[in-house]
CSV table of N, CA, C and O in Angstrom, one decimal:
chain,number,residue,atom,x,y,z
A,1,MET,N,49.4,117.3,-52.2
A,1,MET,CA,50.7,117.9,-52.7
A,1,MET,C,51.5,118.4,-51.5
A,1,MET,O,51.0,119.2,-50.7
A,2,GLN,N,52.7,118.0,-51.5
A,2,GLN,CA,53.6,118.4,-50.4
A,2,GLN,C,54.2,119.7,-50.7
A,2,GLN,O,54.6,120.0,-51.8
A,3,THR,N,54.3,120.5,-49.7
A,3,THR,CA,55.0,121.8,-49.8
A,3,THR,C,56.5,121.6,-49.7
A,3,THR,O,57.0,120.5,-49.3
A,4,ARG,N,57.2,122.6,-50.1
A,4,ARG,CA,58.7,122.5,-50.0
A,4,ARG,C,59.1,122.3,-48.5
A,4,ARG,O,60.0,121.5,-48.2
A,5,GLU,N,58.4,123.0,-47.6
A,5,GLU,CA,58.8,122.8,-46.2
A,5,GLU,C,58.5,121.4,-45.7
A,5,GLU,O,59.3,120.8,-45.0
A,6,THR,N,57.4,120.8,-46.2
A,6,THR,CA,57.1,119.4,-45.8
A,6,THR,C,58.1,118.5,-46.3
A,6,THR,O,58.6,117.5,-45.6
A,7,ARG,N,58.6,118.7,-47.6
A,7,ARG,CA,59.6,117.8,-48.2
A,7,ARG,C,60.9,118.0,-47.4
A,7,ARG,O,61.6,117.0,-47.2
A,8,LEU,N,61.3,119.2,-47.1
A,8,LEU,CA,62.5,119.4,-46.3
A,8,LEU,C,62.4,118.8,-44.9
A,8,LEU,O,63.4,118.2,-44.5
A,9,ARG,N,61.3,118.9,-44.3
A,9,ARG,CA,61.1,118.3,-43.0
A,9,ARG,C,61.3,116.8,-43.1
A,9,ARG,O,62.0,116.2,-42.3
A,10,SER,N,60.7,116.2,-44.1
A,10,SER,CA,60.8,114.7,-44.3
A,10,SER,C,62.3,114.3,-44.5
A,10,SER,O,62.8,113.3,-44.0
A,11,ALA,N,63.0,115.1,-45.4
A,11,ALA,CA,64.4,114.8,-45.7
A,11,ALA,C,65.2,115.0,-44.4
A,11,ALA,O,66.2,114.2,-44.2
A,12,ILE,N,65.0,116.0,-43.6
A,12,ILE,CA,65.7,116.2,-42.4
A,12,ILE,C,65.5,115.0,-41.5
A,12,ILE,O,66.5,114.4,-40.9
A,13,CYS,N,64.3,114.5,-41.3
A,13,CYS,CA,64.0,113.4,-40.5
A,13,CYS,C,64.7,112.1,-41.0
A,13,CYS,O,65.3,111.4,-40.2
A,14,ARG,N,64.7,111.9,-42.3
A,14,ARG,CA,65.3,110.8,-42.9
A,14,ARG,C,66.8,110.8,-42.6
A,14,ARG,O,67.4,109.8,-42.2
A,15,ILE,N,67.4,111.9,-42.8
A,15,ILE,CA,68.9,112.0,-42.6
A,15,ILE,C,69.3,111.9,-41.1
A,15,ILE,O,70.2,111.1,-40.8
A,16,ILE,N,68.6,112.6,-40.3
A,16,ILE,CA,69.0,112.6,-38.8
A,16,ILE,C,68.5,111.4,-38.1
A,16,ILE,O,69.3,110.8,-37.4
A,17,HIS,N,67.3,111.1,-38.2
A,17,HIS,CA,66.6,110.1,-37.4
A,17,HIS,C,66.7,108.7,-38.1
A,17,HIS,O,67.3,107.8,-37.5
A,18,ASP,N,66.2,108.6,-39.3
A,18,ASP,CA,66.1,107.2,-39.9
A,18,ASP,C,67.5,106.7,-40.2
A,18,ASP,O,67.8,105.5,-40.0
A,19,GLU,N,68.4,107.5,-40.7
A,19,GLU,CA,69.8,107.1,-40.9
A,19,GLU,C,70.7,107.1,-39.7
A,19,GLU,O,71.8,106.7,-39.7
A,20,LYS,N,70.1,107.5,-38.6
A,20,LYS,CA,70.7,107.6,-37.3
A,20,LYS,C,72.0,108.4,-37.3
A,20,LYS,O,73.0,108.1,-36.6
A,21,LEU,N,72.0,109.5,-38.1
A,21,LEU,CA,73.1,110.4,-38.2
A,21,LEU,C,73.4,111.1,-36.9
A,21,LEU,O,74.6,111.5,-36.6
A,22,TYR,N,72.4,111.1,-36.0
A,22,TYR,CA,72.6,111.8,-34.7
A,22,TYR,C,73.7,111.0,-33.9
A,22,TYR,O,74.2,111.6,-32.9
A,23,ARG,N,74.0,109.8,-34.2
A,23,ARG,CA,75.0,109.0,-33.5
A,23,ARG,C,76.4,109.5,-33.9
A,23,ARG,O,77.4,109.1,-33.2
A,24,VAL,N,76.6,110.3,-34.8
A,24,VAL,CA,77.9,110.9,-35.2
A,24,VAL,C,78.2,112.0,-34.3
A,24,VAL,O,77.5,113.1,-34.4
A,25,ALA,N,79.2,111.9,-33.5
A,25,ALA,CA,79.5,112.9,-32.5
A,25,ALA,C,79.9,114.3,-33.1
A,25,ALA,O,79.6,115.3,-32.5
A,26,THR,N,80.4,114.3,-34.3
A,26,THR,CA,80.8,115.5,-34.9
A,26,THR,C,79.7,116.1,-35.8
A,26,THR,O,80.0,117.1,-36.5
A,27,LEU,N,78.5,115.6,-35.8
A,27,LEU,CA,77.4,116.1,-36.6
A,27,LEU,C,77.2,117.5,-36.4
A,27,LEU,O,77.0,118.0,-35.2
A,28,THR,N,77.0,118.3,-37.5
A,28,THR,CA,76.7,119.7,-37.4
A,28,THR,C,75.5,120.0,-38.3
A,28,THR,O,75.2,119.2,-39.2
A,29,ARG,N,74.8,121.1,-38.0
A,29,ARG,CA,73.7,121.4,-39.0
A,29,ARG,C,74.3,121.6,-40.4
A,29,ARG,O,73.6,121.4,-41.3
A,30,GLY,N,75.5,122.1,-40.4
A,30,GLY,CA,76.2,122.3,-41.7
A,30,GLY,C,76.3,121.0,-42.5
A,30,GLY,O,76.1,121.0,-43.8
A,31,ASP,N,76.5,119.9,-41.9
A,31,ASP,CA,76.5,118.6,-42.5
A,31,ASP,C,75.2,118.3,-43.2
A,31,ASP,O,75.1,117.8,-44.3
A,32,VAL,N,74.1,118.5,-42.4
A,32,VAL,CA,72.8,118.2,-42.9
A,32,VAL,C,72.4,119.2,-44.0
A,32,VAL,O,71.9,118.8,-45.1
A,33,MET,N,72.7,120.5,-43.8
A,33,MET,CA,72.5,121.5,-44.9
A,33,MET,C,73.2,121.2,-46.2
A,33,MET,O,72.6,121.3,-47.3
A,34,CYS,N,74.4,120.7,-46.1
A,34,CYS,CA,75.2,120.3,-47.3
A,34,CYS,C,74.5,119.2,-48.0
A,34,CYS,O,74.4,119.2,-49.2
A,35,ARG,N,74.0,118.2,-47.2
A,35,ARG,CA,73.4,117.0,-47.8
A,35,ARG,C,72.1,117.4,-48.5
A,35,ARG,O,71.7,116.9,-49.5
A,36,LEU,N,71.4,118.4,-47.9
A,36,LEU,CA,70.1,118.9,-48.5
A,36,LEU,C,70.3,119.9,-49.6
A,36,LEU,O,69.4,120.2,-50.4
A,37,GLY,N,71.5,120.6,-49.6
A,37,GLY,CA,71.8,121.6,-50.6
A,37,GLY,C,71.0,122.9,-50.4
A,37,GLY,O,70.5,123.5,-51.3
A,38,ILE,N,70.8,123.2,-49.1
A,38,ILE,CA,70.0,124.4,-48.8
A,38,ILE,C,70.8,125.4,-47.9
A,38,ILE,O,71.8,125.0,-47.3
A,39,SER,N,70.4,126.6,-47.9
A,39,SER,CA,71.1,127.7,-47.1
A,39,SER,C,70.8,127.5,-45.6
A,39,SER,O,69.9,126.9,-45.2
A,40,LYS,N,71.7,128.2,-44.9
A,40,LYS,CA,71.6,128.2,-43.4
A,40,LYS,C,70.3,128.8,-43.0
A,40,LYS,O,69.6,128.3,-42.1
A,41,ASN,N,69.9,129.9,-43.6
A,41,ASN,CA,68.7,130.6,-43.2
A,41,ASN,C,67.5,129.8,-43.4
A,41,ASN,O,66.6,129.7,-42.6
A,42,LEU,N,67.4,129.1,-44.6
A,42,LEU,CA,66.3,128.2,-44.9
A,42,LEU,C,66.2,127.0,-43.9
A,42,LEU,O,65.2,126.7,-43.4
A,43,PHE,N,67.4,126.4,-43.7
A,43,PHE,CA,67.4,125.3,-42.7
A,43,PHE,C,67.0,125.7,-41.3
A,43,PHE,O,66.1,125.0,-40.8
A,44,VAL,N,67.5,126.8,-40.8
A,44,VAL,CA,67.1,127.2,-39.5
A,44,VAL,C,65.6,127.5,-39.4
A,44,VAL,O,65.0,127.1,-38.4
A,45,GLU,N,65.1,128.2,-40.4
A,45,GLU,CA,63.7,128.5,-40.4
A,45,GLU,C,62.8,127.3,-40.4
A,45,GLU,O,61.9,127.1,-39.6
A,46,VAL,N,63.1,126.4,-41.3
A,46,VAL,CA,62.3,125.2,-41.5
A,46,VAL,C,62.5,124.3,-40.3
A,46,VAL,O,61.5,123.7,-39.7
A,47,PHE,N,63.7,124.2,-39.8
A,47,PHE,CA,63.9,123.3,-38.6
A,47,PHE,C,63.2,123.8,-37.4
A,47,PHE,O,62.5,123.0,-36.7
A,48,ARG,N,63.3,125.0,-37.1
A,48,ARG,CA,62.6,125.6,-35.9
A,48,ARG,C,61.1,125.5,-36.0
A,48,ARG,O,60.5,125.1,-35.0
A,49,ARG,N,60.6,125.8,-37.2
A,49,ARG,CA,59.1,125.6,-37.3
A,49,ARG,C,58.7,124.2,-37.3
A,49,ARG,O,57.6,123.9,-36.7
A,50,SER,N,59.4,123.3,-37.8
A,50,SER,CA,59.0,121.9,-37.9
A,50,SER,C,59.2,121.2,-36.6
A,50,SER,O,58.4,120.3,-36.2
A,51,PHE,N,60.3,121.4,-35.9
A,51,PHE,CA,60.6,120.7,-34.7
A,51,PHE,C,60.4,121.5,-33.4
A,51,PHE,O,60.4,120.9,-32.3
A,52,GLY,N,60.3,122.8,-33.4
A,52,GLY,CA,60.1,123.6,-32.3
A,52,GLY,C,61.3,123.8,-31.4
A,52,GLY,O,61.1,124.4,-30.3
A,53,VAL,N,62.4,123.3,-31.8
A,53,VAL,CA,63.6,123.4,-31.0
A,53,VAL,C,64.8,123.6,-31.9
A,53,VAL,O,64.6,123.4,-33.2
A,54,SER,N,65.9,123.9,-31.4
A,54,SER,CA,67.1,124.1,-32.3
A,54,SER,C,67.6,122.8,-32.7
A,54,SER,O,67.3,121.7,-32.2
A,55,PHE,N,68.5,122.8,-33.7
A,55,PHE,CA,69.1,121.6,-34.2
A,55,PHE,C,69.8,120.8,-33.1
A,55,PHE,O,69.6,119.6,-33.0
A,56,THR,N,70.6,121.5,-32.3
A,56,THR,CA,71.4,120.9,-31.3
A,56,THR,C,70.4,120.2,-30.2
A,56,THR,O,70.7,119.1,-29.8
A,57,GLU,N,69.4,120.9,-29.9
A,57,GLU,CA,68.4,120.4,-28.9
A,57,GLU,C,67.8,119.1,-29.4
A,57,GLU,O,67.6,118.1,-28.7
A,58,TYR,N,67.4,119.1,-30.7
A,58,TYR,CA,66.8,118.0,-31.3
A,58,TYR,C,67.7,116.8,-31.4
A,58,TYR,O,67.3,115.7,-31.0
A,59,VAL,N,68.9,117.0,-31.8
A,59,VAL,CA,69.9,115.9,-31.9
A,59,VAL,C,70.2,115.3,-30.5
A,59,VAL,O,70.2,114.1,-30.3
A,60,ASN,N,70.4,116.2,-29.5
A,60,ASN,CA,70.6,115.7,-28.1
A,60,ASN,C,69.4,115.0,-27.6
A,60,ASN,O,69.6,114.0,-26.9
A,61,ARG,N,68.2,115.4,-28.0
A,61,ARG,CA,67.0,114.6,-27.5
A,61,ARG,C,67.0,113.2,-28.1
A,61,ARG,O,66.8,112.2,-27.4
A,62,LEU,N,67.4,113.1,-29.4
A,62,LEU,CA,67.4,111.7,-29.9
A,62,LEU,C,68.5,110.9,-29.3
A,62,LEU,O,68.3,109.7,-29.0
A,63,ARG,N,69.7,111.5,-29.0
A,63,ARG,CA,70.8,110.8,-28.3
A,63,ARG,C,70.4,110.4,-27.0
A,63,ARG,O,70.6,109.2,-26.5
A,64,LEU,N,69.7,111.2,-26.2
A,64,LEU,CA,69.3,110.9,-24.9
A,64,LEU,C,68.2,109.8,-24.8
A,64,LEU,O,68.2,108.9,-24.0
A,65,GLU,N,67.3,109.8,-25.8
A,65,GLU,CA,66.3,108.8,-25.9
A,65,GLU,C,66.9,107.4,-26.1
A,65,GLU,O,66.5,106.4,-25.5
A,66,GLU,N,67.9,107.4,-27.0
A,66,GLU,CA,68.5,106.1,-27.3
A,66,GLU,C,69.4,105.7,-26.1
A,66,GLU,O,69.4,104.5,-25.7
A,67,ALA,N,70.0,106.7,-25.4
A,67,ALA,CA,70.8,106.3,-24.2
A,67,ALA,C,69.9,105.7,-23.1
A,67,ALA,O,70.3,104.7,-22.5
A,68,LEU,N,68.7,106.2,-22.9
A,68,LEU,CA,67.8,105.7,-22.0
A,68,LEU,C,67.5,104.2,-22.3
A,68,LEU,O,67.6,103.3,-21.4
A,69,THR,N,67.2,103.9,-23.5
A,69,THR,CA,67.0,102.6,-24.0
A,69,THR,C,68.2,101.7,-23.7
A,69,THR,O,68.0,100.6,-23.2
A,70,LEU,N,69.4,102.1,-24.1
A,70,LEU,CA,70.6,101.3,-23.9
A,70,LEU,C,70.8,101.1,-22.4
A,70,LEU,O,71.3,100.0,-22.0
A,71,LEU,N,70.6,102.1,-21.6
A,71,LEU,CA,70.8,102.0,-20.1
A,71,LEU,C,69.9,100.9,-19.5
A,71,LEU,O,70.2,100.2,-18.6
A,72,GLN,N,68.7,100.9,-20.1
A,72,GLN,CA,67.6,100.0,-19.6
A,72,GLN,C,67.8,98.5,-20.1
A,72,GLN,O,67.4,97.6,-19.4
A,73,THR,N,68.3,98.4,-21.3
A,73,THR,CA,68.3,97.1,-21.9
A,73,THR,C,69.6,96.4,-22.2
A,73,THR,O,69.7,95.3,-22.7
A,74,THR,N,70.7,97.1,-21.8
A,74,THR,CA,72.0,96.5,-22.0
A,74,THR,C,72.9,96.7,-20.8
A,74,THR,O,72.5,97.4,-19.8
A,75,ASP,N,74.0,96.0,-20.8
A,75,ASP,CA,75.0,96.1,-19.7
A,75,ASP,C,76.2,97.0,-20.2
A,75,ASP,O,77.3,96.9,-19.6
A,76,LEU,N,76.0,97.7,-21.3
A,76,LEU,CA,77.1,98.6,-21.8
A,76,LEU,C,77.5,99.6,-20.7
A,76,LEU,O,76.7,100.0,-19.9
A,77,SER,N,78.8,99.9,-20.6
A,77,SER,CA,79.3,100.9,-19.7
A,77,SER,C,78.8,102.2,-20.1
A,77,SER,O,78.3,102.4,-21.2
A,78,ILE,N,78.9,103.2,-19.2
A,78,ILE,CA,78.4,104.5,-19.4
A,78,ILE,C,79.2,105.1,-20.6
A,78,ILE,O,78.7,105.8,-21.5
A,79,GLY,N,80.5,104.8,-20.6
A,79,GLY,CA,81.3,105.3,-21.8
A,79,GLY,C,80.9,104.7,-23.1
A,79,GLY,O,80.9,105.4,-24.1
A,80,GLU,N,80.5,103.4,-23.1
A,80,GLU,CA,80.1,102.8,-24.3
A,80,GLU,C,78.7,103.4,-24.8
A,80,GLU,O,78.5,103.6,-26.0
A,81,VAL,N,77.8,103.6,-23.8
A,81,VAL,CA,76.5,104.2,-24.1
A,81,VAL,C,76.8,105.6,-24.7
A,81,VAL,O,76.2,106.0,-25.8
A,82,SER,N,77.6,106.4,-24.1
A,82,SER,CA,78.0,107.7,-24.6
A,82,SER,C,78.5,107.7,-26.0
A,82,SER,O,78.0,108.4,-26.9
A,83,GLU,N,79.4,106.8,-26.3
A,83,GLU,CA,80.0,106.6,-27.6
A,83,GLU,C,78.9,106.2,-28.6
A,83,GLU,O,78.9,106.8,-29.7
A,84,LYS,N,78.1,105.2,-28.3
A,84,LYS,CA,77.2,104.7,-29.3
A,84,LYS,C,76.1,105.7,-29.6
A,84,LYS,O,75.5,105.6,-30.7
A,85,THR,N,75.8,106.6,-28.7
A,85,THR,CA,74.7,107.5,-28.9
A,85,THR,C,75.2,108.9,-29.5
A,85,THR,O,74.4,109.8,-29.7
A,86,GLY,N,76.5,109.0,-29.7
A,86,GLY,CA,77.0,110.2,-30.4
A,86,GLY,C,77.4,111.4,-29.6
A,86,GLY,O,77.7,112.4,-30.1
A,87,PHE,N,77.5,111.2,-28.3
A,87,PHE,CA,78.1,112.2,-27.4
A,87,PHE,C,79.6,112.3,-27.6
A,87,PHE,O,80.2,111.2,-27.6
A,88,GLY,N,80.1,113.4,-27.7
A,88,GLY,CA,81.5,113.6,-27.9
A,88,GLY,C,82.4,113.0,-26.8
A,88,GLY,O,83.4,112.4,-27.0
A,89,THR,N,81.9,113.2,-25.6
A,89,THR,CA,82.7,112.7,-24.4
A,89,THR,C,81.7,112.2,-23.4
A,89,THR,O,80.5,112.6,-23.4
A,90,THR,N,82.2,111.4,-22.5
A,90,THR,CA,81.3,110.8,-21.4
A,90,THR,C,80.9,112.0,-20.5
A,90,THR,O,79.7,112.0,-20.0
A,91,ARG,N,81.8,112.9,-20.3
A,91,ARG,CA,81.4,114.1,-19.5
A,91,ARG,C,80.2,114.8,-20.0
A,91,ARG,O,79.3,115.2,-19.3
A,92,THR,N,80.2,115.1,-21.3
A,92,THR,CA,79.1,115.8,-22.0
A,92,THR,C,77.8,114.9,-21.8
A,92,THR,O,76.8,115.5,-21.5
A,93,PHE,N,77.9,113.6,-22.1
A,93,PHE,CA,76.8,112.7,-21.9
A,93,PHE,C,76.2,112.8,-20.5
A,93,PHE,O,75.0,113.0,-20.3
A,94,ARG,N,77.1,112.7,-19.5
A,94,ARG,CA,76.6,112.8,-18.1
A,94,ARG,C,75.9,114.1,-17.8
A,94,ARG,O,74.9,114.2,-17.2
A,95,ARG,N,76.5,115.2,-18.3
A,95,ARG,CA,75.9,116.5,-18.0
A,95,ARG,C,74.6,116.7,-18.7
A,95,ARG,O,73.6,117.1,-18.1
A,96,GLN,N,74.5,116.3,-20.0
A,96,GLN,CA,73.2,116.4,-20.7
A,96,GLN,C,72.2,115.5,-20.1
A,96,GLN,O,71.0,115.9,-20.0
A,97,PHE,N,72.6,114.3,-19.7
A,97,PHE,CA,71.6,113.3,-19.1
A,97,PHE,C,71.1,113.9,-17.8
A,97,PHE,O,69.9,113.9,-17.6
A,98,HIS,N,72.0,114.4,-17.0
A,98,HIS,CA,71.5,114.9,-15.7
A,98,HIS,C,70.6,116.1,-15.9
A,98,HIS,O,69.6,116.3,-15.2
A,99,SER,N,71.0,117.0,-16.8
A,99,SER,CA,70.2,118.2,-17.1
A,99,SER,C,68.7,117.8,-17.5
A,99,SER,O,67.8,118.4,-17.1
A,100,LYS,N,68.6,116.7,-18.3
A,100,LYS,CA,67.3,116.3,-18.8
A,100,LYS,C,66.5,115.5,-17.8
A,100,LYS,O,65.3,115.7,-17.7
A,101,TYR,N,67.2,114.6,-17.1
A,101,TYR,CA,66.4,113.6,-16.3
A,101,TYR,C,66.6,113.8,-14.8
A,101,TYR,O,66.0,113.1,-14.0
A,102,GLY,N,67.5,114.7,-14.4
A,102,GLY,CA,67.7,114.9,-13.0
A,102,GLY,C,68.5,113.9,-12.2
A,102,GLY,O,68.5,113.9,-11.0
A,103,LEU,N,69.1,112.9,-13.0
A,103,LEU,CA,69.9,111.8,-12.4
A,103,LEU,C,71.1,111.6,-13.3
A,103,LEU,O,71.0,111.9,-14.5
A,104,SER,N,72.1,111.1,-12.7
A,104,SER,CA,73.3,110.7,-13.5
A,104,SER,C,72.9,109.4,-14.2
A,104,SER,O,71.9,108.7,-13.8
A,105,PRO,N,73.5,109.1,-15.3
A,105,PRO,CA,73.2,107.8,-16.0
A,105,PRO,C,73.4,106.6,-15.1
A,105,PRO,O,72.6,105.7,-15.1
A,106,ILE,N,74.4,106.6,-14.2
A,106,ILE,CA,74.6,105.5,-13.3
A,106,ILE,C,73.4,105.4,-12.3
A,106,ILE,O,72.9,104.3,-12.0
A,107,ALA,N,73.0,106.5,-11.7
A,107,ALA,CA,71.9,106.5,-10.8
A,107,ALA,C,70.6,106.1,-11.5
A,107,ALA,O,69.8,105.3,-10.9
A,108,PHE,N,70.4,106.5,-12.7
A,108,PHE,CA,69.2,106.0,-13.5
A,108,PHE,C,69.3,104.5,-13.6
A,108,PHE,O,68.2,103.9,-13.4
A,109,ARG,N,70.4,104.0,-14.0
A,109,ARG,CA,70.5,102.5,-14.2
A,109,ARG,C,70.3,101.8,-12.9
A,109,ARG,O,69.5,100.8,-12.9
A,110,LYS,N,70.8,102.3,-11.8
A,110,LYS,CA,70.6,101.6,-10.5
A,110,LYS,C,69.1,101.7,-10.1
A,110,LYS,O,68.6,100.7,-9.6
A,111,GLN,N,68.5,102.8,-10.4
A,111,GLN,CA,67.1,102.9,-10.1
A,111,GLN,C,66.3,101.9,-11.0
A,111,GLN,O,65.3,101.3,-10.4
A,112,GLN,N,66.6,101.8,-12.2
A,112,GLN,CA,65.9,100.8,-13.1
A,112,GLN,C,66.1,99.4,-12.6
A,112,GLN,O,65.2,98.6,-12.6
A,113,GLU,N,67.3,99.1,-12.2
A,113,GLU,CA,67.6,97.7,-11.6
A,113,GLU,C,66.8,97.5,-10.4
A,113,GLU,O,66.3,96.4,-10.2
A,114,GLY,N,66.7,98.5,-9.5
A,114,GLY,CA,65.9,98.3,-8.3
A,114,GLY,C,64.4,98.1,-8.7
A,114,GLY,O,63.7,97.3,-8.0
A,115,ASN,N,63.9,98.8,-9.7
A,115,ASN,CA,62.5,98.6,-10.1
A,115,ASN,C,62.3,97.2,-10.7
A,115,ASN,O,61.2,96.7,-10.5
A,116,ARG,N,63.3,96.6,-11.3
A,116,ARG,CA,63.1,95.3,-11.9
A,116,ARG,C,63.1,94.2,-10.8
A,116,ARG,O,62.5,93.2,-11.0
A,117,GLU,N,63.8,94.5,-9.7
A,117,GLU,CA,63.9,93.5,-8.6
A,117,GLU,C,62.6,93.4,-7.8
A,117,GLU,O,62.3,92.4,-7.2
A,118,VAL,N,61.8,94.4,-7.9
A,118,VAL,CA,60.5,94.4,-7.1
A,118,VAL,C,59.5,93.6,-7.7
A,118,VAL,O,59.3,93.3,-8.8
């Protein structure tokens, strides 16, 4: 038997991850709370316990994971990758990417291209 928290966690995953709602640049936790019909306090409590990070950190993690894949597997421009993964601006994407991986998206792509040539 699933607990309420387990059901909410599953619903949050479905909305954000499976439906790829994280690609929406204007996504807020309020959007997800509204879809679930739950209060802010309940959402924050369940989210933090379930995922161990804040809503924003989780969404950015999903965006960055997808960005890595796109940088490795496509020839999309940095701006296109930023747009497809839900970052509001290319500047935000570059800042988040560098903060997480220690490289700019362009430097990461060049490094990947160098590794493929070897």
